[in-house]
Coordinates of C-alpha atoms in Angstrom, one line a residue:
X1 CA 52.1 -56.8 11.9
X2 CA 52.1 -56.4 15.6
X3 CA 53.9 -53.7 17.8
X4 CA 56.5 -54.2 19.9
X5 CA 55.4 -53.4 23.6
X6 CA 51.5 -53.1 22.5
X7 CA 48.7 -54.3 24.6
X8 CA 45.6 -54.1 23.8
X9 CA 43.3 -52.8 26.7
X10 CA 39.5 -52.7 27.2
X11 CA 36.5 -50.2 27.2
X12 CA 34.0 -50.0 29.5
X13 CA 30.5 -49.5 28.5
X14 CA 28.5 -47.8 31.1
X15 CA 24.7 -46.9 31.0
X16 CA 23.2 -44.3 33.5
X17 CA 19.5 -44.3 35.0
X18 CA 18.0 -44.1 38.6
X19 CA 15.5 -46.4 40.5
X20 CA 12.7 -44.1 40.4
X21 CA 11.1 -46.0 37.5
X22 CA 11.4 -49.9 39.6
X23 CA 13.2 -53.0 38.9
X24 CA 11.3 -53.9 35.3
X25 CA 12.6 -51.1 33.5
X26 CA 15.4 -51.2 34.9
X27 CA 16.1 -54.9 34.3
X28 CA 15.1 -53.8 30.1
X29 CA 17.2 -50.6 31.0
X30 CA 19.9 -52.8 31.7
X31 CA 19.5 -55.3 28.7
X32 CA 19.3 -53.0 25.9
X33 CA 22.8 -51.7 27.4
X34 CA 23.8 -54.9 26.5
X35 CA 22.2 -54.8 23.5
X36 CA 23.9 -51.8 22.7
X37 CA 27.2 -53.2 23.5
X38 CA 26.7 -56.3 21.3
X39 CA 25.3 -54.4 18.2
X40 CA 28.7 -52.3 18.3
X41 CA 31.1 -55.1 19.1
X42 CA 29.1 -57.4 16.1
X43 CA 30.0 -54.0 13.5
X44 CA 33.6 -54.9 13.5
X45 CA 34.2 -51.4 12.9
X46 CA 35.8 -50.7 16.4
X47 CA 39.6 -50.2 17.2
X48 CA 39.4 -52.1 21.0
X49 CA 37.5 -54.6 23.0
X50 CA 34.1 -53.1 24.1
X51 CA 32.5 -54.6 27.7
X52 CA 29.6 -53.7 29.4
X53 CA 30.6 -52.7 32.7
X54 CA 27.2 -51.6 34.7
X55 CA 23.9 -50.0 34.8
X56 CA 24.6 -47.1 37.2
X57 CA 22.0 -45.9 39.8
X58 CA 23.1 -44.2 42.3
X59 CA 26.2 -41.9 43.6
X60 CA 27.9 -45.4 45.7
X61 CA 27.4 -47.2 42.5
X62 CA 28.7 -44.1 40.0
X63 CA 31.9 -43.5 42.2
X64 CA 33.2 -47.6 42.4
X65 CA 32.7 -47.9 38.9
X66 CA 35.3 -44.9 38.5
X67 CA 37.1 -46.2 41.2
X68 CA 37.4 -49.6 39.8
X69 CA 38.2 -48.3 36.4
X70 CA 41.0 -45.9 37.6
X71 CA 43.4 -48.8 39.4
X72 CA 42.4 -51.4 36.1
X73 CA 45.4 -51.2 33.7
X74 CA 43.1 -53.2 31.1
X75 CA 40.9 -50.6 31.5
X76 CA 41.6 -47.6 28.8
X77 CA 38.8 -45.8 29.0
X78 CA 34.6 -45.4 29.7
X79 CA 31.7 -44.8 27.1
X80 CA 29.0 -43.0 28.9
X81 CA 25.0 -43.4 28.3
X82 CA 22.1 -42.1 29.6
X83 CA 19.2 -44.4 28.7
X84 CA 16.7 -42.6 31.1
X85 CA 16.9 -39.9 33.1
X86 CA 19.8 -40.2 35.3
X87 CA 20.0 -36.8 37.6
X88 CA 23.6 -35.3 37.3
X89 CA 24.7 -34.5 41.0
X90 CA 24.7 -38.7 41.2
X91 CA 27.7 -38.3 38.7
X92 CA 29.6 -35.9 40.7
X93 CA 31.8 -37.5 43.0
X94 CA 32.6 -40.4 40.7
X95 CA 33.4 -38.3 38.0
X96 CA 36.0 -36.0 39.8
X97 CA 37.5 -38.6 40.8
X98 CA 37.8 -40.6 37.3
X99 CA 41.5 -40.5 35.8
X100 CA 40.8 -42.4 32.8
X101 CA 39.4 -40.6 29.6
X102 CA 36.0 -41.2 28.6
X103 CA 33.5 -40.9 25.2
X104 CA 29.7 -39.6 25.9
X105 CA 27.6 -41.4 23.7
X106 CA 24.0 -39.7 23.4
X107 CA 22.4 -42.4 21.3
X108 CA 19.3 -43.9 22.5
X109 CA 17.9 -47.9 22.0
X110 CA 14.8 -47.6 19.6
X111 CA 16.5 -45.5 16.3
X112 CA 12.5 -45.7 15.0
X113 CA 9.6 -43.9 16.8
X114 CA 6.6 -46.6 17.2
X115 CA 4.3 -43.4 16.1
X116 CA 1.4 -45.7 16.6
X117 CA 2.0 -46.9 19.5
X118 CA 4.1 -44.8 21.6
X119 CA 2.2 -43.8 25.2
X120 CA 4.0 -42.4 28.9
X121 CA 6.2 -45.6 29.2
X122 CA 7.9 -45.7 26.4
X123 CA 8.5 -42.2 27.2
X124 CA 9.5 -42.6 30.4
X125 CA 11.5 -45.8 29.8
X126 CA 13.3 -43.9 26.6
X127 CA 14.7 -40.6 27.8
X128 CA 18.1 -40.0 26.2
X129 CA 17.1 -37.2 25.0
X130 CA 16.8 -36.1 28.2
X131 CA 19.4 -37.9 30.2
X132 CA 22.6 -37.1 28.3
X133 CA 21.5 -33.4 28.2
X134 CA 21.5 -33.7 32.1
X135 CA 24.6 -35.7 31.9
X136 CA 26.6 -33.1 29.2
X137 CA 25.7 -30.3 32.1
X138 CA 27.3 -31.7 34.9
X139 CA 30.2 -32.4 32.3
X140 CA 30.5 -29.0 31.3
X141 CA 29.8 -27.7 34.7
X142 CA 33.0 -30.0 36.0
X143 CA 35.2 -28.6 32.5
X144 CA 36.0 -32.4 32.0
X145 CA 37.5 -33.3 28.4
X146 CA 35.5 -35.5 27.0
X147 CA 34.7 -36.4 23.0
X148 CA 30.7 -36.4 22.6
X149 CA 29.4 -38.4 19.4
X150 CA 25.8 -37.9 18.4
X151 CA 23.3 -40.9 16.5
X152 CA 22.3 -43.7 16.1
X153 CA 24.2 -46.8 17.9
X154 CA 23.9 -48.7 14.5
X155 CA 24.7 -46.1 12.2
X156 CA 28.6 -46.9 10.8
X157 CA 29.4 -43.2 10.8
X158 CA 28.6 -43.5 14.7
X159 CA 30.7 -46.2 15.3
X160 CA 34.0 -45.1 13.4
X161 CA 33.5 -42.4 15.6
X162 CA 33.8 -43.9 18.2
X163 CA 36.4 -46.1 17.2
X164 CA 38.4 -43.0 16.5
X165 CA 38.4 -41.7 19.7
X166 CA 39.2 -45.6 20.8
X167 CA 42.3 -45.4 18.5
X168 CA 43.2 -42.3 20.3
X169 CA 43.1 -43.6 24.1
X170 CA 44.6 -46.9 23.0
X171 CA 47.2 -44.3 22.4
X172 CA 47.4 -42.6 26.0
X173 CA 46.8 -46.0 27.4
X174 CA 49.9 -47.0 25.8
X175 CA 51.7 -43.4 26.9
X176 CA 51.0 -44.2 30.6
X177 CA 54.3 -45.5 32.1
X178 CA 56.2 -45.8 28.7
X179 CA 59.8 -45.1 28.6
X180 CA 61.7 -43.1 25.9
X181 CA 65.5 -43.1 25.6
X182 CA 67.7 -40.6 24.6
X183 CA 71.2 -42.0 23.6
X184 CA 73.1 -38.3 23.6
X185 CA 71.8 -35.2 24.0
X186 CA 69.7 -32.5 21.9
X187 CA 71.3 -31.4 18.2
X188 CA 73.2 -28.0 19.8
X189 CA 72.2 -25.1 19.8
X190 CA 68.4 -26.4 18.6
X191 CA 65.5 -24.9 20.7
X192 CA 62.2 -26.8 18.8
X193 CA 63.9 -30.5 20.0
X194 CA 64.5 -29.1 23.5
X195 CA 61.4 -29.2 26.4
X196 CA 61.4 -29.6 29.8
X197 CA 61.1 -34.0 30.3
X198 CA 59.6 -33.1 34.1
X199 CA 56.0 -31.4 32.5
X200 CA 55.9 -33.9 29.7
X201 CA 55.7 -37.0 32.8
X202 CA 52.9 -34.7 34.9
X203 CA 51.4 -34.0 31.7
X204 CA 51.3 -37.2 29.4
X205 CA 52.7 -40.3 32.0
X206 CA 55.7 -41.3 30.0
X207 CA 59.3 -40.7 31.1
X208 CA 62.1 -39.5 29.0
X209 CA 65.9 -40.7 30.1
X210 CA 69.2 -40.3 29.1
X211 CA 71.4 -43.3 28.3
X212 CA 75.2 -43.8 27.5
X213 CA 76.2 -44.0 24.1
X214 CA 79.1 -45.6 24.9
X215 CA 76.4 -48.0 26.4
X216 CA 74.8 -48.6 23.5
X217 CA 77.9 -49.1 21.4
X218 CA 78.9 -52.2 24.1
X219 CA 75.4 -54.4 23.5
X220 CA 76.8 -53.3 19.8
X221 CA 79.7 -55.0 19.9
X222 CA 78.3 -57.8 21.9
X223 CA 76.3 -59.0 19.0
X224 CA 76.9 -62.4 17.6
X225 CA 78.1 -63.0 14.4
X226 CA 75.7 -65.7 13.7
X227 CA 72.7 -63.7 14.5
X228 CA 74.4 -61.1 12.2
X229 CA 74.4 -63.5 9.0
X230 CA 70.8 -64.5 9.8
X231 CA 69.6 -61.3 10.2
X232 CA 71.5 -60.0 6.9
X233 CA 69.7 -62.9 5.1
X234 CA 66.7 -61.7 6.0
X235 CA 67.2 -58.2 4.6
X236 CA 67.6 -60.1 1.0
X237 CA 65.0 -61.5 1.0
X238 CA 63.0 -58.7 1.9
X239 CA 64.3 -55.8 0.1
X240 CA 66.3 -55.1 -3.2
X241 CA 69.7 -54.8 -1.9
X242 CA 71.9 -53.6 -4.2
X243 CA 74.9 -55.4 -5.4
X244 CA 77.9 -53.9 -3.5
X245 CA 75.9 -54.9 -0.1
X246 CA 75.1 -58.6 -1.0
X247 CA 77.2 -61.2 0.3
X248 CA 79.7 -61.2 -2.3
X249 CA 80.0 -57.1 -2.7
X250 CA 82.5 -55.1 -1.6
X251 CA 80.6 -53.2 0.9
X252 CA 79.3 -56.0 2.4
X253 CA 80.7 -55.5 6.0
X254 CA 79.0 -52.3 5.9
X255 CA 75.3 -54.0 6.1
X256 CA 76.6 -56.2 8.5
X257 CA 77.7 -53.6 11.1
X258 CA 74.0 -51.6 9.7
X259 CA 72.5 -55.3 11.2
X260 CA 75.0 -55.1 14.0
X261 CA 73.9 -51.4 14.9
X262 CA 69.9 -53.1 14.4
X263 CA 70.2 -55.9 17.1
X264 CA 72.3 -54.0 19.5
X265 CA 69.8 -50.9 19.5
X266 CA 67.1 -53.7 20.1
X267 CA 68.9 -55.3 22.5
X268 CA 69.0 -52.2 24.4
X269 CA 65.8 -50.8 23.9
X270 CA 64.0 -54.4 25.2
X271 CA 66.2 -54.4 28.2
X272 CA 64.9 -50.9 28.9
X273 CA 61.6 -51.7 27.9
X274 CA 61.3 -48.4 26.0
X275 CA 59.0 -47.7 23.1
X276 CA 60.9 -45.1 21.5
X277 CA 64.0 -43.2 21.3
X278 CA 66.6 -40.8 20.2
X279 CA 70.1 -40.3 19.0
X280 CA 72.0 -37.4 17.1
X281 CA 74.9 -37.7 14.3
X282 CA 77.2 -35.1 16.8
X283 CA 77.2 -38.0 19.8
X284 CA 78.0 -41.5 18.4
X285 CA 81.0 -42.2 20.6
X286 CA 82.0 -46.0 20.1
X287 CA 79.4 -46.0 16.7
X288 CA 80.6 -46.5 13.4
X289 CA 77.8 -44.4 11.8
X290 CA 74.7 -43.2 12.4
X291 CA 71.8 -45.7 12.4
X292 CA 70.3 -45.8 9.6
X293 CA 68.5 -49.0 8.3
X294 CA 68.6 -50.0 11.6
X295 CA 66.5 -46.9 13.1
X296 CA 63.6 -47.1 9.9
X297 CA 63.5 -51.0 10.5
X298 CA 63.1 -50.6 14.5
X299 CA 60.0 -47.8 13.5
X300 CA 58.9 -49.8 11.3
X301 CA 58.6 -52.8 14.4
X302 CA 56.8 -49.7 16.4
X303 CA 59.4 -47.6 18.0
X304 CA 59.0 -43.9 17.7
X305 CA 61.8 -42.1 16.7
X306 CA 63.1 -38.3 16.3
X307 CA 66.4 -37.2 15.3
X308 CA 68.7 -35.0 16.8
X309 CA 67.6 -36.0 20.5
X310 CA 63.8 -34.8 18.9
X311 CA 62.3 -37.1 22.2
X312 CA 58.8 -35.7 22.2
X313 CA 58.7 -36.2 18.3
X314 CA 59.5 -39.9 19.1
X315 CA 56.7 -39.5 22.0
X316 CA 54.4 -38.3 19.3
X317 CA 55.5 -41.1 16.1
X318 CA 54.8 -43.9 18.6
X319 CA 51.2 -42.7 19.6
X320 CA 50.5 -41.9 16.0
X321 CA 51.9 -45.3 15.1
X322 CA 49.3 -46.8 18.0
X323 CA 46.4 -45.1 16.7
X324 CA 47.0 -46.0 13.1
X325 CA 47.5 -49.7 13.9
X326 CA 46.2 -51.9 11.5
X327 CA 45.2 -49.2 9.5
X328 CA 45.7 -49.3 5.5
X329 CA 49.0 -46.7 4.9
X330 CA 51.7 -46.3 7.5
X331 CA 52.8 -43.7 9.7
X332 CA 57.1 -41.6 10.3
X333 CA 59.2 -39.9 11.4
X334 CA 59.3 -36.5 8.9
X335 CA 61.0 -33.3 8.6
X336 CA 60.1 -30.7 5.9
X337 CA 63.4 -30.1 4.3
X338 CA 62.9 -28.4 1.0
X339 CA 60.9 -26.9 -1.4
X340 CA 59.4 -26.6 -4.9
X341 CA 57.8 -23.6 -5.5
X342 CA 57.0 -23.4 -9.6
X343 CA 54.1 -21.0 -10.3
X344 CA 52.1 -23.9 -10.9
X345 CA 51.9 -25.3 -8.0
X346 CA 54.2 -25.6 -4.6
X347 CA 55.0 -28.7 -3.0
X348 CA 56.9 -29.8 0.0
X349 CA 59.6 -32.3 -0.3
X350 CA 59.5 -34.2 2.7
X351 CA 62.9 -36.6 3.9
X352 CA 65.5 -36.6 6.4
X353 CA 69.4 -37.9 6.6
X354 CA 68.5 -41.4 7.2
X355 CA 65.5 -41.9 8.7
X356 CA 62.3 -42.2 7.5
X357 CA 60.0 -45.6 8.1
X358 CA 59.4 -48.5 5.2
X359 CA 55.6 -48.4 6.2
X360 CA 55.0 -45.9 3.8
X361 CA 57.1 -47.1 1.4
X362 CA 54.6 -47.4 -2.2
X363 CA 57.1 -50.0 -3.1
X364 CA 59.7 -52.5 -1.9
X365 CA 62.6 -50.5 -0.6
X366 CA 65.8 -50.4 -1.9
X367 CA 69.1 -51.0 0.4
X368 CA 72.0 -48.7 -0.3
X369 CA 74.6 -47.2 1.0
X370 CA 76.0 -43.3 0.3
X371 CA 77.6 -40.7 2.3
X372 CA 75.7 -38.8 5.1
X373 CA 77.8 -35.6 4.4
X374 CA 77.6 -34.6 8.2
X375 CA 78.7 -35.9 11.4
X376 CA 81.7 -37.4 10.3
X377 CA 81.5 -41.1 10.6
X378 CA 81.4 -43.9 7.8
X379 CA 78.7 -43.7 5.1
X380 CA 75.5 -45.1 6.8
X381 CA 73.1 -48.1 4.8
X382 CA 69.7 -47.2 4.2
X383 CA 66.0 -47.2 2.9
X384 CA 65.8 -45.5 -0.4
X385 CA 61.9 -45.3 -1.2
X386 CA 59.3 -43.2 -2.7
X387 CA 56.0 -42.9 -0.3
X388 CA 52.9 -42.9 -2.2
X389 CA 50.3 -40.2 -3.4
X390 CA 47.1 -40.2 -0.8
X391 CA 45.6 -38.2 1.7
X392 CA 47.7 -37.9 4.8
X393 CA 49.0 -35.6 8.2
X394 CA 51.3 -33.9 9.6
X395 CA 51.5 -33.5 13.1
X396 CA 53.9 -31.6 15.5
X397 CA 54.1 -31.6 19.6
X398 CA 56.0 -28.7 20.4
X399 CA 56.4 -27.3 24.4
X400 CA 55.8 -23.7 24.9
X401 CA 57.0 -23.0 28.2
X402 CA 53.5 -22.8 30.1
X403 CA 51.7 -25.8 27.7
X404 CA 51.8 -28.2 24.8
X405 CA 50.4 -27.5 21.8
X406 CA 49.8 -30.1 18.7
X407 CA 49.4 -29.3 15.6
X408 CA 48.4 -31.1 12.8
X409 CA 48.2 -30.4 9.4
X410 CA 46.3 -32.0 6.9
X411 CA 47.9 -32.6 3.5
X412 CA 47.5 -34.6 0.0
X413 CA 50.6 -36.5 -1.3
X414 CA 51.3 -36.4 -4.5
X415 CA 53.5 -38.9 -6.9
X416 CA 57.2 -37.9 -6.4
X417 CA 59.2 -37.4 -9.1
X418 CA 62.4 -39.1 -10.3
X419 CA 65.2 -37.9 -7.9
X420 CA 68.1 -39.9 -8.7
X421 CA 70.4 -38.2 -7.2
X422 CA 69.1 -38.4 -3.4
X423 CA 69.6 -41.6 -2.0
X424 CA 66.9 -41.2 0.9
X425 CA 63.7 -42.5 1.6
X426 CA 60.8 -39.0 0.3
X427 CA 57.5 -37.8 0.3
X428 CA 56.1 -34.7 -1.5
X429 CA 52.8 -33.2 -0.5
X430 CA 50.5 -30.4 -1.1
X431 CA 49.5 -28.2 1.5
X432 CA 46.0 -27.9 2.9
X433 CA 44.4 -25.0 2.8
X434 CA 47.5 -24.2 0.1
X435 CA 51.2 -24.2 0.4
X436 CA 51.8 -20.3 1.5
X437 CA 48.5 -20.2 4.3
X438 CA 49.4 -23.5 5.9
X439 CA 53.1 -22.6 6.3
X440 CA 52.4 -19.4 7.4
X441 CA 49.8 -20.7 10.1
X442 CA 52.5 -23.7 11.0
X443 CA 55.0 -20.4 12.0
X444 CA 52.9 -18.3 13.5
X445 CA 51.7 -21.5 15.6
X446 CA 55.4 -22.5 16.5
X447 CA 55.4 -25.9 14.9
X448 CA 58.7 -28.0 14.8
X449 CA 60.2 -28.9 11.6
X450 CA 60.2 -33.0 13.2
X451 CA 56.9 -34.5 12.4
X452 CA 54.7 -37.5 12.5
X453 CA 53.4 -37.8 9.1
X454 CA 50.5 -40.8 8.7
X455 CA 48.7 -41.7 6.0
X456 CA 46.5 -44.2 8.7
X457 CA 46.3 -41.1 11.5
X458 CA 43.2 -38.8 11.5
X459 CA 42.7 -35.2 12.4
X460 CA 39.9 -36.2 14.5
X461 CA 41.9 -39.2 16.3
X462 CA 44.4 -36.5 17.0
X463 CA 41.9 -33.7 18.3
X464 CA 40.6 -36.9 20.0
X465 CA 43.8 -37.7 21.6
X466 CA 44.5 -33.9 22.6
X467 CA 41.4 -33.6 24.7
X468 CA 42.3 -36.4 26.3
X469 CA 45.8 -35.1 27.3
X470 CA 44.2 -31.8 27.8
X471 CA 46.4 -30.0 25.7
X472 CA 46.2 -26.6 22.9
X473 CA 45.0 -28.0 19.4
X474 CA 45.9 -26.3 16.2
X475 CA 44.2 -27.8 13.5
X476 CA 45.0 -26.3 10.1
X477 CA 43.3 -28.1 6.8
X478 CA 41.1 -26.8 4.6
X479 CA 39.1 -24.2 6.2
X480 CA 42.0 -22.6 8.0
X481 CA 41.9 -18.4 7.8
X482 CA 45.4 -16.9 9.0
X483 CA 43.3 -13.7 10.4
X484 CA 40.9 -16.5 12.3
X485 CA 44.3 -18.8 13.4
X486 CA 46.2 -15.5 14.9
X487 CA 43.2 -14.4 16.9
X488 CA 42.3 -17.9 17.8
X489 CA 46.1 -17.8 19.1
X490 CA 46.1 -14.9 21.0
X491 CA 42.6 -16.4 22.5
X492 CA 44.7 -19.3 23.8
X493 CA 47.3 -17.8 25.4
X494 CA 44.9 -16.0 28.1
X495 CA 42.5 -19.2 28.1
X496 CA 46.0 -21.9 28.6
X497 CA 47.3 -18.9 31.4
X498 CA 44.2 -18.7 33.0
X499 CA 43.1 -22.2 33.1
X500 CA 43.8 -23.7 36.5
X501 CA 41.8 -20.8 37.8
X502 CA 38.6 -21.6 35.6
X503 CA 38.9 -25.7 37.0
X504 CA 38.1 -24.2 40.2

């Protein structure tokens, strides 16, 4: 299944070297480049479009590559290699100059030594050794983000790497010039959903906008009836409506209006040309209900979403739901909202009012309708589903005042028991390291209770995709010690204050 508003850019391939070793090496330089690029394009294992761009040999050359690359909107990013020696300072103007993100591949042509054979112009003609050491300096010396993967140009473990950190630009590719609307404001009185919209458009390149609910509840009522009736005939034949929904029930006009509230939220959102958005249950002036169905089926077509005006939670679902495209498992909009904490074992029960996405749904979902219990408007229809049991992530983009931070959290999912009594759409998961260190570290770290949680997304697409926004990490899986995470913490609030001065 495609995503709405998703196009599907290129990466350059670029291989460094100089002329000191004359045009026949240079000429082989430049076609085992190619080689290189057709070997990796031939795995199948990578997430975008993979192009040779140039063999690179001198400062004039270096800088119109990056030039080039900056004003090309098919162009998401660069893959740098050094197949000889390719002195640094060459690099320099080019490289301060590049605005797109870029992957440093220190591979190298031959993955066997000819040990019988090998004399000075192999050596001379194979330096990658020594080239991308060269190259890493100048990178470090310019404090440029970068993700650096290590081996063999064959080997698969090589190439999911870089296909990760593919899935990841694809993501700030698709970030650049994206639009996010708000209909209402922020839940009152919330802090964690608030942020300042100004540094999240320096920072990231999308832009977050307010828009009348009253509006939106106009292209609601404008909707056709007939478009109504086809789209409701759908949903039958999808999902397992219950019976007081189907044609013939007597709650029947209420999945109508949920379809209503679907095509007219559409129909705004395309003439916006947003990829996301917002609403809250305390503004739907002119709205029946709250969107319910409507909001999980729009995610489900590739809109982020977060509740309660959560914008950079709906930022953060719709780059998650880039990078995991066409990915086994799906990827939501989640909010931790309770607890099971038996001596044998605690879990988190993860839901929220309405609106969580049938991607991960382990089954067809069903189609009811219930009261919301806030908000005070008619009882929405939605998604009631279990997600399945699997490794997966949480991830949070919270605003700190002076930065961003992500977090992510890696957890296991576990079957979720029989709850029939809540008539929402749930996960239940297991905390990584365990339930009372990763909750802990998730506080102390000043994660939001919104999340993106993605059974396709991986920690190191994420960590990926934070280097490229050049924004605080905190990863906690596994290994995570709360003594280390607290220093580590206090380390990044001098390193995030003082680093505009150490760009210098």
């Amino acid at each position: 299944m495609s995503l709405v508003n998703l196009s599907t850019p290129e990466i350059w391939f670029v291989c460094g070297s100089q002329h000191l070793y004359g045009p026949g090496p240079l000429k082989q330089v430049a076609a085992n480049a190619q080689a290189v690029v057709d070997g990796l394009v031939k795995s199948k294992r990578l997430a975008l479009p993979l192009k040779f761009k140039a063999l690179l040999t001198t400062p004039e050359e270096i800088s119109k590559v990056c030039i080039e690359a900056n004003t090309d909107a098919n162009c998401a990013g660069l893959v740098l290699w050094m197949h000889t020696f390719s002195p640094s300072k060459m690099w320099i103007r080019g490289l301060t100059t590049l605005k797109k993100p870029f992957l440093h591949l220190h591979t190298q042509f031959n993955r066997d030594l000819p040990w019988a054979s090998i004399d000075m112009d192999f050596m001379n003609l194979n330096q990658a050794a020594h080239g991308d050491r060269e190259a890493g300096f100048i990178h470090t010396r310019l404090r440029l983000g970068r993700k650096v993967v290590v081996g063999h140009w064959s080997d698969s473990e090589v190439q999911d790497r870089i296909s990760a950190w593919m899935r990841a630009t694809h993501a700030w590719h698709d970030w650049q010039g994206a639009k996010f609307a708000r209909f209402g404001d922020n839940m009152r009185y919330v802090a964690v959903t608030e942020g300042d919209k100004v540094a999240s458009e320096i920072k990231f390149g999308f832009e977050v906008n307010g828009y009348g609910v009253g509006d939106l509840a106009a292209k609601v009522n404008a909707v056709s009836d007939q478009a109504i009736t086809d789209l409701v005939a759908s949903y039958e034949k999808l999902y397992a409506v219950v019976p007081a929904l189907k044609k013939a029930g007597k709650r029947h006009a209420e999945l109508r209006y949920s379809a209503r509230l679907e095509l007219g939220l559409s129909a705004m959102l395309t003439e916006i040309g947003a990829k996301g958005f917002t609403d809250t249950f305390e503004d739907l002036h002119g709205l029946r209900q709250l969107p319910g169905m409507a909001t999980q089926r729009l995610m489900a077509a590739g809109y982020g979403f977060g509740g309660e005006g959560d914008w950079k939670t709906a930022a953060l679902v719709r780059a998650m739901k880039v990078m995991g495209h066409g990915l086994p498992g799906g990827t939501s909009f989640m909010e931790d909202y309770t607890y099971h904490l038996s001596p044998k074992g605690h879990q988190v029960l993860g839901a929220h009012m309405l609106e969580i996405c049938p991607s991960i749904a382990a089954a067809k979902p069903k189609v009811e309708i219930h009261p919301l219990g806030i908000g005070g408007k008619e009882d929405p229809v939605r998604f009631v589903f279990d997600a399945p049991a699997g490794e997966a992530l949480n991830a949070s983009l919270v605003h700190l005042g002076n930065r961003f931070r992500l977090l992510i959290n890696e957890v296991k999912a576990v079957k979720v028991p029989a709850m029939p009594n809540l008539p929402v759409a749930r996960a239940v998961w297991e905390c990584k390291p365990d339930f009372k260190t990763a909750c802990a570290a998730w506080i102390y770290s000043g994660g939001a209770h919104h999340t993106g949680y993605s059974y396709a997304v991986t920690s190191e697409m994420l960590e990926d995709f934070a280097t490229i926004a050049g924004i605080e990490t905190v990863h906690i899986d596994a290994d995570t010690r709360l003594s280390q995470l607290k220093q580590d913490l206090r380390n990044n609030e001098v390193f995030y204050h003082l680093e505009n001065g150490f760009r210098a």
